[in-house]
Short mmCIF file of C-alpha atoms in Angstrom, two decimals:
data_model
loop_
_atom_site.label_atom_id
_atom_site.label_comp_id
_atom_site.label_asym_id
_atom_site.label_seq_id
_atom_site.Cartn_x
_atom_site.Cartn_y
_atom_site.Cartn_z
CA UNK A 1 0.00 0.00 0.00
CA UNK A 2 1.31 3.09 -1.00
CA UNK A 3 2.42 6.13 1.47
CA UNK A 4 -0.79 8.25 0.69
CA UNK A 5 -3.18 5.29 0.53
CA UNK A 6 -1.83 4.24 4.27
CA UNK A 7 -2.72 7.58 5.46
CA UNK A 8 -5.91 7.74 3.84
CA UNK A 9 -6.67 4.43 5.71
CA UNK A 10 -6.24 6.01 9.35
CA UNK A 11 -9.23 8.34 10.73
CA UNK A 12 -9.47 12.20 10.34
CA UNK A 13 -9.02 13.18 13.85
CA UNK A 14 -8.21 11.01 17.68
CA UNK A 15 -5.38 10.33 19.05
CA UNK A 16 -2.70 8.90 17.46
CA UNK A 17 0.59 7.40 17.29
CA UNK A 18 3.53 8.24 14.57
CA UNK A 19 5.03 5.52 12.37
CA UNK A 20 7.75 7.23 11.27
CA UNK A 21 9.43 7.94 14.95
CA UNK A 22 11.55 5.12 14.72
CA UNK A 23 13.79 6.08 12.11
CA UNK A 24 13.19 9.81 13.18
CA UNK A 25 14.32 9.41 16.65
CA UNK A 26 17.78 8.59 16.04
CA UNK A 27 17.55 11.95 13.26
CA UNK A 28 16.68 14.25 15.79
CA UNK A 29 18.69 13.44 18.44
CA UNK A 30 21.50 13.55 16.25
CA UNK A 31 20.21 16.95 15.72
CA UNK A 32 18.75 18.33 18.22
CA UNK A 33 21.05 18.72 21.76
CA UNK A 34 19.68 17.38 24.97
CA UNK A 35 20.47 20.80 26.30
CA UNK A 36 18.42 22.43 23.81
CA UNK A 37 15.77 20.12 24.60
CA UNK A 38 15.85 20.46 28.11
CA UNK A 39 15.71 24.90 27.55
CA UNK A 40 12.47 24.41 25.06
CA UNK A 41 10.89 22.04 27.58
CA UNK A 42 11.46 24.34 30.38
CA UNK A 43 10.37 27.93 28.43
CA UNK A 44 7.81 26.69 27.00
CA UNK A 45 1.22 21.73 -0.17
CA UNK A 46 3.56 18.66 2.54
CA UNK A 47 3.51 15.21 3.54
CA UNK A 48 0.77 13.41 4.86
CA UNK A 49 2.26 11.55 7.83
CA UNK A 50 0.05 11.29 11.23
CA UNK A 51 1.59 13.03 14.10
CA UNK A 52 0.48 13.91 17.85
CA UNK A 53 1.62 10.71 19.78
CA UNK A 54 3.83 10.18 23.26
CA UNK A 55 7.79 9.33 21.61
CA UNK A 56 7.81 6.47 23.39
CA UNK A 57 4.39 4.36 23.90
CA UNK A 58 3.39 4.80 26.96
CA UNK A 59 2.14 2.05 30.03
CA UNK A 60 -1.43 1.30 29.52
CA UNK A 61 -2.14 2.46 33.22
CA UNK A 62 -0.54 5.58 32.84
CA UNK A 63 -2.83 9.09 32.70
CA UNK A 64 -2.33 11.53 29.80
CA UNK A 65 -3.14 14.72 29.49
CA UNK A 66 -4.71 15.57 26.08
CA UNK A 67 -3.93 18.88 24.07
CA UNK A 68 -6.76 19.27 20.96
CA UNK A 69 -4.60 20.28 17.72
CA UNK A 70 -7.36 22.03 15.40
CA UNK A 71 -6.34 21.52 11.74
CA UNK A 72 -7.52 21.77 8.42
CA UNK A 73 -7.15 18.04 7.81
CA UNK A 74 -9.27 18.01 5.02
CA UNK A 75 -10.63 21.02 1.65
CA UNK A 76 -8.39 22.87 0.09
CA UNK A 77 -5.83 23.79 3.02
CA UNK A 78 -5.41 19.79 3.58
CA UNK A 79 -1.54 19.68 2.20
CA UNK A 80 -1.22 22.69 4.82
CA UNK A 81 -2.68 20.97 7.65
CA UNK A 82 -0.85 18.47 7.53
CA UNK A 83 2.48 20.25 7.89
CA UNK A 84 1.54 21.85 10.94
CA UNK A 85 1.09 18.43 12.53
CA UNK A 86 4.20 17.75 11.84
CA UNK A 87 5.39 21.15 13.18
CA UNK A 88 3.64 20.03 16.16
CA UNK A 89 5.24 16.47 16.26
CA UNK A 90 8.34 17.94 16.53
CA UNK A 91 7.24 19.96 19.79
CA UNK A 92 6.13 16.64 21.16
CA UNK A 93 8.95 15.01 20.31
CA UNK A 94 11.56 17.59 22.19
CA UNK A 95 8.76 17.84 25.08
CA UNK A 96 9.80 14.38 25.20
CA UNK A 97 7.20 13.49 27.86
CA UNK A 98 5.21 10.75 27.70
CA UNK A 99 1.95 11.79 30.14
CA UNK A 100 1.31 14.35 26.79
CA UNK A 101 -0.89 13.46 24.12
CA UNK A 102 -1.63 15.40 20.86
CA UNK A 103 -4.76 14.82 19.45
CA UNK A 104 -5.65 16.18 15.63
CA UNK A 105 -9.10 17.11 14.77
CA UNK A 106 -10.19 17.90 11.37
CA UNK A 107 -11.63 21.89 10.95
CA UNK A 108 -12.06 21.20 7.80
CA UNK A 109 -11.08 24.62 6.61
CA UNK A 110 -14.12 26.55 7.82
CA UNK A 111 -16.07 28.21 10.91
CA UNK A 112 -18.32 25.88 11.10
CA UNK A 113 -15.82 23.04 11.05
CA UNK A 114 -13.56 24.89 14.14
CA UNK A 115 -16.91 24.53 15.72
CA UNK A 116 -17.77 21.15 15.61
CA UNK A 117 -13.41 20.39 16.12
CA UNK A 118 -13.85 22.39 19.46
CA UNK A 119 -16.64 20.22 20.60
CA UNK A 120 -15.25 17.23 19.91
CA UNK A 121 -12.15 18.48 22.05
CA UNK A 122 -14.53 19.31 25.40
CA UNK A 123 -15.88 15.49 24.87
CA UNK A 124 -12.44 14.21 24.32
CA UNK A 125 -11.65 15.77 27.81
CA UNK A 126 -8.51 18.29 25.98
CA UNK A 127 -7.24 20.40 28.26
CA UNK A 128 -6.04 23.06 25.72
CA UNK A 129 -6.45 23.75 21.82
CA UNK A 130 -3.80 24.50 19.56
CA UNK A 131 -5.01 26.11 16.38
CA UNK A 132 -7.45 26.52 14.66
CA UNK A 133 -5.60 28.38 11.66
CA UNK A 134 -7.18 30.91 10.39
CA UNK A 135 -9.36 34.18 11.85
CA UNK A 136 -12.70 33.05 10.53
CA UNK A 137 -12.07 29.69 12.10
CA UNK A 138 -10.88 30.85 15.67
CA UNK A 139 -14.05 33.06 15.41
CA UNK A 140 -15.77 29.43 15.33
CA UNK A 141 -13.66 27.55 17.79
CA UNK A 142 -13.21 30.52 20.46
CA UNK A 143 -16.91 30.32 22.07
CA UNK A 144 -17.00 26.95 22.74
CA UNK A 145 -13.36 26.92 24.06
CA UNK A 146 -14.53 29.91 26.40
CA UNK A 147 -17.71 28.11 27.60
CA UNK A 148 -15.48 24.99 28.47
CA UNK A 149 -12.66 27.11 30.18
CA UNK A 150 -10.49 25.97 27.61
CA UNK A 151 -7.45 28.16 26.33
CA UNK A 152 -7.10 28.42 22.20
CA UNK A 153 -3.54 29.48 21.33
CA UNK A 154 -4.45 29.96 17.57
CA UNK A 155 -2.12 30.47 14.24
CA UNK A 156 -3.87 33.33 12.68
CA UNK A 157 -2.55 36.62 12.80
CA UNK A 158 -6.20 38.33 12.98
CA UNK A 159 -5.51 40.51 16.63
CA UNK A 160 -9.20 40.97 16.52
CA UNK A 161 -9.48 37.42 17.60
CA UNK A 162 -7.84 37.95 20.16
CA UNK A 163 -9.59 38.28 24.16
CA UNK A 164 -9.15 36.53 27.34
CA UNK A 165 -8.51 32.77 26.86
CA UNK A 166 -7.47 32.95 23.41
CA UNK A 167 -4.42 34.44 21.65
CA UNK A 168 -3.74 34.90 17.98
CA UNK A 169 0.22 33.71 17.91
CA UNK A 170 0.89 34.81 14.19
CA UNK A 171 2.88 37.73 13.25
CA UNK A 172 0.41 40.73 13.55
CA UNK A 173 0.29 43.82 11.97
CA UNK A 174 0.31 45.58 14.61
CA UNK A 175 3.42 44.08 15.48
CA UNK A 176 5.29 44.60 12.81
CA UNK A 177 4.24 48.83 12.76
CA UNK A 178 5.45 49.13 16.16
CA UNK A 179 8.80 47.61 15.49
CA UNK A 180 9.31 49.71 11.94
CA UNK A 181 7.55 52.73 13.54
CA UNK A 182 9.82 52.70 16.12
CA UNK A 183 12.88 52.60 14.38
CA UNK A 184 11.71 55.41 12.05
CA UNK A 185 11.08 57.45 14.89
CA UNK A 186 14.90 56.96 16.23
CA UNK A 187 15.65 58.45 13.02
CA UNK A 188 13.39 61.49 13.67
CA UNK A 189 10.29 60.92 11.97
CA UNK A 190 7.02 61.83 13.10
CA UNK A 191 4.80 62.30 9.91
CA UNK A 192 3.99 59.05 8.66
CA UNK A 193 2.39 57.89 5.56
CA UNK A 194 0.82 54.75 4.07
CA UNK A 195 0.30 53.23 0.30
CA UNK A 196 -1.57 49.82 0.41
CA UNK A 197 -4.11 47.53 -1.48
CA UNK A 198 -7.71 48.20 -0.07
CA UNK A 199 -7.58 44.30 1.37
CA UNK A 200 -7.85 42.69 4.13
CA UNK A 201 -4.23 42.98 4.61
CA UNK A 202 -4.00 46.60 3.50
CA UNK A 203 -6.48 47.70 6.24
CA UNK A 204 -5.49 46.10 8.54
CA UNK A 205 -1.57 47.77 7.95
CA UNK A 206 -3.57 50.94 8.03
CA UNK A 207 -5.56 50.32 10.95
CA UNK A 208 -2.25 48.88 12.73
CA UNK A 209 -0.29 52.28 12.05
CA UNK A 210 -3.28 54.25 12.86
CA UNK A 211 -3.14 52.89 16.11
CA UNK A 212 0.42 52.82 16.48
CA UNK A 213 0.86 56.72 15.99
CA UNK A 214 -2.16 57.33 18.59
CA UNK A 215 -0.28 55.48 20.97
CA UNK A 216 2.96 57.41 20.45
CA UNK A 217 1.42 61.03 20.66
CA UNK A 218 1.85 61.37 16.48
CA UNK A 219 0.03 63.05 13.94
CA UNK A 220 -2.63 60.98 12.15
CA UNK A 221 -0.87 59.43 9.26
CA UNK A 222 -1.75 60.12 5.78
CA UNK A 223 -3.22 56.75 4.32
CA UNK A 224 -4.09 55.72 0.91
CA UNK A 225 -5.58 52.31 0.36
CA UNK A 226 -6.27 51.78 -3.41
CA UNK A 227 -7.82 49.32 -5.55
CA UNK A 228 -5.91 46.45 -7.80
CA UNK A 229 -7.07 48.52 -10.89
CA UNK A 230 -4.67 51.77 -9.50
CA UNK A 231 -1.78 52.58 -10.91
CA UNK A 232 1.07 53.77 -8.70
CA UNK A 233 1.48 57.56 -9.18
CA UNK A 234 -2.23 58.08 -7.78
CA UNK A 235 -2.48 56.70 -4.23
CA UNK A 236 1.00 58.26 -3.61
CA UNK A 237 -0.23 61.79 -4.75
CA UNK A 238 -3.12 60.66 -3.21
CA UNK A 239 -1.20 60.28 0.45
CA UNK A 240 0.47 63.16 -0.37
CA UNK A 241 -2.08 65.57 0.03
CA UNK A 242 -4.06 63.74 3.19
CA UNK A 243 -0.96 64.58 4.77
CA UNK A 244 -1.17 67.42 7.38
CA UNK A 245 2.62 67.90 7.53
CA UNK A 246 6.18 67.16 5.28
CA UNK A 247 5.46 63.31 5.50
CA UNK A 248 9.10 61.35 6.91
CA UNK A 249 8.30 57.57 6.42
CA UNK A 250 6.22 56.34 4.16
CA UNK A 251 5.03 52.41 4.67
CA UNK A 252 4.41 50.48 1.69
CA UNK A 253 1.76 47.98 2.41
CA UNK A 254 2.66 45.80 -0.88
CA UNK A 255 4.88 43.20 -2.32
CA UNK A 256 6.30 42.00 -5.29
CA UNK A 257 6.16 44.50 -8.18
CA UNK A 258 3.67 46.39 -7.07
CA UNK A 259 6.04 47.78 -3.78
CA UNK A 260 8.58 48.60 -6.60
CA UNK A 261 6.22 50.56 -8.81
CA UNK A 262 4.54 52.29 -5.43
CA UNK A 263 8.21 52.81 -4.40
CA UNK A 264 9.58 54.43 -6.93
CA UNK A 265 6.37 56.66 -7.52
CA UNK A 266 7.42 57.88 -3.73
CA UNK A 267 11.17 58.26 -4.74
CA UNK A 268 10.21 60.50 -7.34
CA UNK A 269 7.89 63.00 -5.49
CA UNK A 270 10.45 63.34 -3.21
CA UNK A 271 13.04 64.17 -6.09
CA UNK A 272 16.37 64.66 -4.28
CA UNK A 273 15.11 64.82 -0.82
CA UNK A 274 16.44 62.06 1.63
CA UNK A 275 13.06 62.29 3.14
CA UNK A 276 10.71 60.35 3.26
CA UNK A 277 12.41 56.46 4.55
CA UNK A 278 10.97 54.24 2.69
CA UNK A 279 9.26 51.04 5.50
CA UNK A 280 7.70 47.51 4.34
CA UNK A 281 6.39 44.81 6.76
CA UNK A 282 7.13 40.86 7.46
CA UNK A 283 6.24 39.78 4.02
CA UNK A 284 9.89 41.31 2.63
CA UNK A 285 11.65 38.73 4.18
CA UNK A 286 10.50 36.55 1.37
CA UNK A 287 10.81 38.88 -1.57
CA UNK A 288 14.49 39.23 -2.71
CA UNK A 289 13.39 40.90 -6.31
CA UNK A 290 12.66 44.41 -4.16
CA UNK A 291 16.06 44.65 -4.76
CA UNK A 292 15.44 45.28 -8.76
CA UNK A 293 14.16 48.66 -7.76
CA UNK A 294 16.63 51.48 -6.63
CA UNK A 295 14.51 53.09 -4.48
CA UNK A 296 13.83 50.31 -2.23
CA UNK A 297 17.44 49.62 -1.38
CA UNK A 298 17.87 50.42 2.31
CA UNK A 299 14.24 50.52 3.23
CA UNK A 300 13.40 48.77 6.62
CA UNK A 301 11.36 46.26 7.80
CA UNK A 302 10.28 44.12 10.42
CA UNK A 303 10.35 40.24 10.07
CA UNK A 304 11.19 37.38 12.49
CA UNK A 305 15.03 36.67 12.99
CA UNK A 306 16.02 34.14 10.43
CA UNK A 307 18.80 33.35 12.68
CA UNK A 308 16.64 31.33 14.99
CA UNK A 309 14.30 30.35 12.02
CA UNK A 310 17.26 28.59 10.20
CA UNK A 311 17.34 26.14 13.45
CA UNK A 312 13.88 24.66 12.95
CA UNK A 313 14.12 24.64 9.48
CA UNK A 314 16.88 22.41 9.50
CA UNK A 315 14.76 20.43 12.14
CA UNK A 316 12.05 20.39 9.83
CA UNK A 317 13.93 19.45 6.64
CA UNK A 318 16.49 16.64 8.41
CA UNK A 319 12.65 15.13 9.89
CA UNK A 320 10.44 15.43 7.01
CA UNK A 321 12.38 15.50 4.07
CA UNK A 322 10.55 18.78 2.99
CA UNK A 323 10.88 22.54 3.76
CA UNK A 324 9.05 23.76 6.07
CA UNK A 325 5.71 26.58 5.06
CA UNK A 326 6.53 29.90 7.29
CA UNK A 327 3.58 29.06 9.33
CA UNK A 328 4.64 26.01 10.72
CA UNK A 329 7.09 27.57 13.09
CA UNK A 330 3.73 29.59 14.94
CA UNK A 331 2.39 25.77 15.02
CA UNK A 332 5.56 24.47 16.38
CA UNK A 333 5.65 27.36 18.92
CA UNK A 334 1.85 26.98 19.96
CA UNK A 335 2.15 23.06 20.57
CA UNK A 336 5.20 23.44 22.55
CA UNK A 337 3.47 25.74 24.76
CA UNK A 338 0.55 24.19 25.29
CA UNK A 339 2.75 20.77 26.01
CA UNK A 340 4.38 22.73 28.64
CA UNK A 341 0.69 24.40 29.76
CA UNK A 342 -0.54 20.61 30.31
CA UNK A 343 2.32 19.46 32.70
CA UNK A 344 1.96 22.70 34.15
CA UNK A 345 -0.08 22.76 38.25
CA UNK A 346 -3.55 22.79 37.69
CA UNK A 347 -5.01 26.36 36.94
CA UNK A 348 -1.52 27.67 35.23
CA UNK A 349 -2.83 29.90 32.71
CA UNK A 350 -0.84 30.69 29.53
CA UNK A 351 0.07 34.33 30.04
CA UNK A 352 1.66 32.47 33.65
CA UNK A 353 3.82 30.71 31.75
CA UNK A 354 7.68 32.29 31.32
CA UNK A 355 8.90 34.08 28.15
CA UNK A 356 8.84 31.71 25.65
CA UNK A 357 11.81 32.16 22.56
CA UNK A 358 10.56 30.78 20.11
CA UNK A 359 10.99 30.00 16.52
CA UNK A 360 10.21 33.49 15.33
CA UNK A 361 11.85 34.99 18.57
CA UNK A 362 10.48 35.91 21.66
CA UNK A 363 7.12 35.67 22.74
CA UNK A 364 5.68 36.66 25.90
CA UNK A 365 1.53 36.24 26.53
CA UNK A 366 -0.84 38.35 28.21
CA UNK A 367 -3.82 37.80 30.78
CA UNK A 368 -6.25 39.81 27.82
CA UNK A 369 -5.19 37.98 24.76
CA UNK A 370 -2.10 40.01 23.50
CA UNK A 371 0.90 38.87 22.66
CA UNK A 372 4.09 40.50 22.74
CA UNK A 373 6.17 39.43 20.05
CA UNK A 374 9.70 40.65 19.48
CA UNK A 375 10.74 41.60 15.74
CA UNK A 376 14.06 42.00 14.52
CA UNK A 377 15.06 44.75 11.58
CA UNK A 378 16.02 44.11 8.33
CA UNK A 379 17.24 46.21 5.17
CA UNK A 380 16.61 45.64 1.97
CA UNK A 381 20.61 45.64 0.08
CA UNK A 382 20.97 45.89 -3.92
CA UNK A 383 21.74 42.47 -4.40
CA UNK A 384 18.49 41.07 -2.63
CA UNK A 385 20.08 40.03 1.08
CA UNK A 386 17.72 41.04 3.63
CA UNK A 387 20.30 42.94 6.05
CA UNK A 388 20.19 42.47 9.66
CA UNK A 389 19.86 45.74 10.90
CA UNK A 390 18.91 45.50 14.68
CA UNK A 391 18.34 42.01 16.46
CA UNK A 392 14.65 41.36 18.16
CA UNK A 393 14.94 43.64 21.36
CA UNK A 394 14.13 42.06 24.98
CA UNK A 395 10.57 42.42 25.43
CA UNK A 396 9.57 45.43 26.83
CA UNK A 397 12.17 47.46 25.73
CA UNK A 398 11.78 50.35 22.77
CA UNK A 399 8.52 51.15 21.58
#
């Protein structure tokens, strides 16, 4: 029977135990270094292979605590889902505690599905849920965790998820303006501007910088959101005159050519001014051809240090034979968490649990459903290297 037809041959969701862990053990300890695993334990389309099992079977008479892993194990985002198991495997597997138990249940992609993944976590007695992936789907998941006192430490990156008992662990925008804002304003900027698609993404950039300057005593920022019909030289006139003052850092809310034509449409209103900086967000860290326009070499912007990144990667790739989607490192973070939460004494919260550093650097939660996330700063160079710029400051520190 082939690979595929195995897996299709095992349920959707329940408790499980990993084939491959025998050939993988050996891999990872090879790989891993027992002091490393001893510092994760304490801070707390891939390849369909089953994950969410104890390393080691454990004695029949011995209790497990069960963490709920809401996936989308089956639609569209199936090849996806599955690679966050295995991001979570790998938590399990340096948790290396056998009184842990993973179990997957299928969201199916949807609200509805979260829903009916978050019940079947209550009756399967979970203590915690990890996931569900998107916004729309913590949306569905989040009221029934709350009604069973259950904490959600979800993937998406939708802060409006986020309240008391459940925590949106992706890279928010509102993270990454802070970080870029703040490193602007070191510079002495205080006018800020914004170009952007009029998406979800784009507004929520704009609402995120909005926000930001509020909280730092700044002038409203001049904001153009546009449609995918716009050229460039519109919105950036556009910004231009929304702007109540000389604007000093202009954030461009795009990728891929359209940050280069939006970019160099900026450049040129300026003329020879070295005003305004030129900022980006998270998504750079993946987009070496900014470098094919001029005016976007040295612009700044936040992302996760790849530094720490490269570790799990390796992990990943050494484990699974594939690389592993940006995502999977907020899974990887979330399930070794929530494997710490469970051996934690009864009634730990997650916000009491210690500063966790974690694949995309530190993270630190809070009693309301915030997360503090630490960003490092990059700069995009002529030839396409992100640049290191400033590391990911202690939490709590800067802006």
């Amino acid at each position: 029977m082939s690979g595929r037809a195995q897996w299709r041959a095992q349920p959707k969701d329940g408790p499980t135990v990993p084939r491959f862990l025998n050939r993988l053990s050996s891999r990872l300890i090879a790989l891993v270094p027992l002091g490393l695993l001893v510092a994760l334990a304490a801070c707390a389309p891939q390849a369909p292979i089953m994950v969410g099992a104890p390393t080691v079977a454990a004695p029949p008479d011995m209790a497990r605590t069960r963490v709920a892993l809401l996936l989308p194990l089956s639609g569209q985002q199936e090849p996806l889902g599955r690679a966050l198991q295995q991001a979570a495997e790998l938590a399990l597997f340096e948790q290396n505690d056998r009184r842990v138990e993973f179990v997957p249940l299928d969201t199916a992609g949807t609200a509805m599905g979260a829903g009916d993944a978050a019940r079947r976590a209550v009756s399967l007695g979970a203590v915690s849920m990890v996931g569900p992936l998107t916004g729309a789907e913590t949306a569905g998941a989040a009221p029934v965790a709350q009604a069973a006192r259950l904490p959600v430490l979800a993937f998406t990156n939708d802060s409006s998820q986020a309240r008391p008992g459940v925590w949106a662990l992706g890279v928010t925008p509102e993270q990454q303006m802070r970080r870029v804002m703040g490193s602007a304003m070191s510079a002495g900027a205080r006018q800020f501007g914004m170009v952007a698609p009029d998406d979800a993404f784009g507004r929520a950039l704009a609402a995120a910088l909005r926000q930001a300057a509020a909280d730092f005593n700044l002038p409203s920022p001049a904001i153009a959101l546009f449609n995918e019909r716009a050229g460039a030289a519109g919105p950036v006139a556009e910004m231009a005159r929304r702007a109540t003052n000389p604007i000093d850092a202009v954030v461009i809310g795009a990728t891929g050519f359209r940050a280069r034509e939006l970019a160099a449409a900026v450049r040129a209103g300026a003329q020879d001014n070295p005003r305004p900086l030129l900022l980006g967000h998270a998504l750079w860290i993946a987009d070496a051809g900014l470098a094919n326009e001029p005016a976007l070499h040295g612009a700044l912007f936040p992302a996760p240090d790849e530094r720490a990144r490269g570790v799990f990667d390796a992990r990943f790739q050494q484990a699974f034979g594939q690389r592993a989607p940006r995502i999977a490192g907020v899974a990887h973070d979330a399930a070794l968490m929530a494997a710490g939460l469970a051996l934690a004494p009864a009634g730990t919260t997650p916000d009491a649990m210690p500063r966790f550093d974690g694949v995309d650097g530190p993270v630190q939660l809070r009693a309301n459903g915030a997360v503090d996330r630490s960003l490092a700063l990059f700069r995009v160079s002529p030839n396409g290297d992100a640049v290191l710029v400033e590391p990911p400051m202690p939490l709590g520190v800067g802006f």
